[in-house]
Amino acid sequence: MQNDLICAGFGGQGVLLIGKILAYAGMHEGKEVVWFPSYGPEMRGGTANCSVVISDRAVGSPIIAQPRGLIAMNLPSLDKFEPTVKPGGLIIVNTSLINRSVQRTDVEVLEIPCNAMAMEAGSARAANMVALGAYVGMTAAVQLKEAEELVRETFAQKPKLVDVNLRALHAGHDFAGAHRADQAPTPEVRS
Amino acid sequence: MAKKLMKGCEAIGEAAIQAGCRLFFGYPITPQNEIPEYMAARLPQVGGTFVQAESELAASNMIYGASAAGCRCLTSSSSPGISLMQEAISYMVGSELPAVIVNIMRAGPGLGGILPSQADYRQAVKGGGHGDYRVLVLCPSSVQEAADLVIDAFDLADRYRNPVLVLGDGLIGQMMEPVEFKPRPPVALPPKDWAANGCKGRKPNIINSLYLVPEVCEQVNHRIAARYQVWEEKETRHSGHNLDSKYDLLLVANGSVARVCQTAIDDLKASGVEVGLFRPISLYPFPIKALREAAARAKNVLVVELNMGQMRDDVDSFLQGRVPVHFYGRQGGMMAAPEEVIEQARAILAGRSN
Amino acid sequence: MQTVFARPESLATVSTHYCPGCTHGIIHRLVGEILDELGVRERTVGIAPVGCAVLAYNYFNCDMIESSHGRATAVATGVKRARPDLCVFTYQGDGDLASIGMGETIHVANRGEKITVIFVNNAIYGMTGGQMAPTTLPGQVATTCPLGREVETAGWPIRMAELLASLRTPAYITRVAVHTPLHVAKAKQVVRKAFQHQLAGRCFSLIEFLSTCPTNWGMTPLEATRWLEANMIPYYPLGEYKTPE
């Protein structure tokens, strides 16, 4: 059993952070984890991405040619990584900043307005937490309570931010839950 | 210390501190900047000293000085910077000084690129600078192993009075994995009674590699070379994957790309194909005997590297024609994918390869 | 019988390889006398260069490290940072300090490493046989400028004391000569001051010694002394260039 994904966005959107939270949560659950950041010249150009692998077995290459998951926080990220996602994989699209839909038809898509929902939760800067919550809600790659714990740890020095980020995390998680309930095929459809 | 997610570079820095290193001299170069950055923040917390040198030439000569004074010290760099450090490394061997040097390799030649590469294999294992010498080369393939090998490197350097090189690449340096620093039993090491640290109560010590009398210089060369013999007997390290199976093909890979091979082997196994992996951890001394044993059970050997076949040449000479040796490599910062390795392996197994 | 003149304990009881008329011997002695007088021989580490003084590690009776060409001050940095309690000096010529080691020299001074640099400027490469140095004077003949140094192509000689004195980091930078007994006596006071600054943890110190090289200048020792007086001192004025703030 392996979950792997690429989190991608502008520098400052916190994509590296949510990748780290996923890796930490996986580690706490006793899984093998690897986090690998983009450190190429694009790092200076304002975009950032990282890959995360959470696995039951030792992780081979942390460079994921065909990720099972993609969190695209902005349009350049979707443009770059959409073609790479493994058939049957998941793409989470931040519709607050991305004005096109996913072209691929062989992947699952969650369209979610991360920035708008983060604003509602109390801070636009928590858009990454909305995406993280959504990813956890869609994949159960790690447990929500592990992610919550790590959010508390991350913002331990700035207690005001804990609640905002937790609200954003839950909003994303709930959104994914509702989406999955909508998508769940009824027995009639199946038969 | 509990398990912690750390970047390879940070784990290397922490490992040095755990090994009692209190001095770091370095110069920024991607993709290893997290080592000097970590040391700059961490060393003052433990009463240590960090110096940002003006160049790799200076940094490496600073560790020459600190080591000559009898203290554990570290420098790190990436390929182009390591080339500049070869001067001091050669002098440290000649002066029989311990030192730990970390090379987080990037692609070359020239300025190359900053992405993972193993293009400095030959430079590392054949000596690297001028003169007839070797350094002990340790090559981790995970963050935990990087940390463990750095701690070992300090002991080995002190035991043999010779520089030890820890050879990783951008992947090992940049990725984060869980790492744990377990308490280690103290290791008995020879006293540093040779150090230049003040001659109170004894005759002055001289740290030197100049021997103008050829007979003496020859003796020094022999004395230094004698330790390589000891290394070959006592200090080889290797690991493997799926070596218990009945494999026809043996992969040989080190460091980051060995991980890719491991994934490829697992995927092949799932489809009923058995392939083994031999992973040298000490690149010099190379675990020749173990390689021969593992290769003796295979019909073919495939060396996978992130260069043009530098270790392949060594494997070829170690196996002395006993088994056909094939090669697959990526260069320039391109990482081999498991699928590529699988394709190569299948081609060889089907008798379709070079 | 009363001893009125003896070898300083800080100098080894060996003969040096220096040429007749060369002032390296005097400079060694001054350093040795000061190490004795300050009582620091047993906690001193000296760094020898590449050049004429390459064998200095055999001449000083304290712990010594031989460094690669130009890197003596980097090595000294390593020693001093590892063991701030030690007294550390480098002994370097003009090729070592002002050419191949220029980067190290400027940065060690600018970091304010608490070491003492003994810089011997004889305006030529001695050990390799008389090639042009960064301090070779305009028109001065050397084996790699057989018609004399041309400033149009080789530039003007570098005045190290002035160059380093332009750095802001507190330092003690002085230029002295040792070609007359009076100059030797003055130079000894400067050497003492330089080491005292180090021992007080005050600053980086560098003494530029104008030195003769009769062999490679193609002169008798006396002619060399006169040539230094007539040619080097006007271009490289003696004096204190920087004292700690």
XYZ file of C-alpha atoms in Angstrom, chain B residues 7-218:
212
model
C 16.759 16.560 5.312
C 19.824 14.513 4.436
C 21.992 17.618 4.722
C 20.636 18.467 8.169
C 21.065 14.886 9.361
C 24.678 14.975 8.182
C 25.258 18.142 10.197
C 23.614 16.735 13.307
C 25.550 13.477 12.933
C 28.811 15.415 12.931
C 27.786 17.139 16.142
C 26.809 13.817 17.684
C 30.272 12.574 16.703
C 31.855 15.362 18.728
C 32.687 17.650 15.814
C 32.685 21.258 17.010
C 34.210 22.963 13.977
C 32.797 23.526 10.528
C 34.462 25.411 7.690
C 32.616 25.711 4.409
C 31.526 27.730 1.434
C 28.002 27.845 -0.043
C 27.160 25.735 -3.079
C 23.898 24.075 -4.099
C 22.670 21.418 -3.330
C 24.356 21.195 0.083
C 23.739 24.648 1.572
C 21.621 23.136 4.337
C 24.792 21.618 5.845
C 26.590 24.952 6.481
C 23.265 26.560 7.393
C 22.509 23.838 9.902
C 25.997 24.060 11.383
C 25.870 27.855 11.570
C 22.736 27.588 13.690
C 23.594 24.467 15.655
C 27.306 24.746 16.482
C 27.018 27.822 18.730
C 24.430 25.906 20.793
C 27.079 23.319 21.689
C 30.015 25.699 22.086
C 31.317 25.037 18.584
C 32.570 27.279 15.848
C 31.294 27.872 12.339
C 33.352 29.752 9.788
C 32.099 30.710 6.349
C 35.309 30.600 4.359
C 36.070 32.748 1.329
C 36.352 29.708 -0.931
C 36.493 25.942 -0.894
C 40.264 26.222 -1.157
C 40.311 28.126 2.104
C 37.646 25.973 3.783
C 39.530 22.764 3.096
C 42.793 24.270 4.315
C 41.023 25.455 7.449
C 40.074 21.863 8.235
C 43.685 20.946 7.506
C 44.662 23.394 10.258
C 41.940 22.409 12.719
C 42.691 18.732 12.218
C 46.430 19.383 12.604
C 45.577 20.945 15.964
C 43.965 17.642 16.935
C 40.279 18.579 16.668
C 37.407 16.894 14.869
C 36.146 19.119 12.080
C 33.941 18.936 9.017
C 33.644 20.540 5.644
C 31.114 19.897 2.940
C 30.634 20.955 -0.623
C 29.324 19.841 -3.982
C 31.238 18.677 -7.040
C 32.876 21.914 -8.326
C 33.787 22.881 -4.772
C 35.167 19.421 -4.060
C 37.494 19.835 -7.032
C 38.914 22.919 -5.327
C 39.309 20.986 -2.083
C 41.472 18.315 -3.682
C 44.590 20.340 -2.879
C 43.995 20.197 0.863
C 42.774 16.585 0.723
C 46.037 15.509 -0.890
C 47.999 17.469 1.723
C 45.957 15.926 4.534
C 46.739 12.438 3.270
C 50.404 13.367 2.912
C 50.449 14.816 6.426
C 48.415 11.864 7.762
C 45.588 13.984 9.123
C 42.057 12.774 9.820
C 39.231 14.729 8.213
C 35.651 14.221 7.153
C 34.558 15.736 3.873
C 31.029 15.498 2.505
C 30.385 15.731 -1.236
C 26.719 16.198 -2.152
C 27.276 15.621 -5.837
C 25.726 17.567 -8.675
C 26.019 17.065 -12.400
C 29.134 18.047 -14.336
C 31.475 18.572 -16.058
C 32.107 22.250 -15.456
C 29.320 24.082 -13.750
C 27.015 21.242 -14.825
C 23.729 21.356 -12.983
C 22.480 21.130 -9.438
C 20.381 17.985 -9.706
C 21.407 14.522 -8.459
C 24.388 12.901 -10.129
C 27.085 10.352 -9.359
C 29.601 11.852 -11.731
C 32.316 12.218 -9.081
C 32.584 8.468 -8.398
C 35.929 8.129 -10.119
C 37.368 11.263 -8.542
C 36.290 9.992 -5.138
C 37.531 6.403 -5.287
C 40.790 6.906 -7.158
C 42.168 9.612 -4.911
C 40.990 12.851 -6.474
C 43.977 15.141 -6.147
C 47.660 14.935 -7.023
C 49.861 12.186 -5.686
C 49.381 8.492 -5.155
C 46.762 8.156 -2.456
C 43.233 7.135 -1.564
C 40.538 8.341 0.734
C 37.993 6.089 2.356
C 34.671 6.655 0.580
C 31.302 5.929 2.186
C 28.122 6.171 0.164
C 24.731 6.309 1.905
C 21.438 5.585 0.221
C 19.093 6.961 2.888
C 19.046 9.828 5.343
C 19.485 7.491 8.310
C 22.430 5.822 6.642
C 23.959 9.214 5.820
C 23.804 10.140 9.491
C 25.231 6.803 10.627
C 28.049 6.874 8.101
C 29.071 10.414 9.041
C 29.501 9.334 12.655
C 31.478 6.287 11.515
C 33.528 8.504 9.215
C 34.885 10.496 12.152
C 36.003 7.325 13.921
C 37.546 5.882 10.762
C 39.371 9.128 9.996
C 40.843 9.251 13.494
C 41.712 5.562 13.529
C 43.572 5.644 10.212
C 44.731 9.288 10.223
C 43.327 9.708 6.741
C 40.514 11.787 5.226
C 37.177 10.042 4.815
C 34.785 11.184 2.122
C 31.027 10.778 2.483
C 29.600 10.741 -0.999
C 25.944 11.569 -1.562
C 24.030 13.430 -4.212
C 21.330 16.075 -4.352
C 18.697 13.455 -3.684
C 20.326 12.206 -0.478
C 21.035 15.764 0.618
C 17.647 17.274 -0.114
C 15.128 14.596 0.763
C 13.596 14.253 4.196
C 13.303 10.897 5.901
C 12.923 9.761 9.479
C 16.232 9.672 11.282
C 17.192 8.674 14.768
C 20.394 9.286 16.709
C 20.841 6.414 19.089
C 23.479 6.597 21.798
C 26.589 4.749 20.693
C 29.164 3.034 22.878
C 32.422 4.981 22.924
C 35.025 3.760 20.460
C 38.635 3.328 21.553
C 40.815 5.418 19.278
C 44.538 6.124 19.282
C 45.561 9.336 21.100
C 46.357 12.331 18.924
C 49.860 12.690 20.301
C 51.014 13.865 16.885
C 48.919 17.059 16.917
C 50.405 20.540 16.616
C 48.792 22.078 19.670
C 51.637 23.381 21.783
C 54.780 21.444 22.754
C 54.530 21.744 26.521
C 56.371 18.817 28.070
C 57.393 17.231 24.799
C 59.402 17.772 21.637
C 57.745 19.917 18.963
C 55.413 18.123 16.577
C 55.650 18.873 12.881
C 52.735 18.366 10.504
C 54.233 18.083 7.069
C 54.034 16.373 3.706
C 57.300 17.618 2.204
C 59.909 14.892 1.824
C 62.746 16.058 -0.402
C 64.781 12.886 0.053
C 63.254 10.416 -2.414
C 64.034 7.365 -0.292
C 62.120 8.913 2.580
C 59.244 10.030 0.348
C 59.007 6.493 -1.002
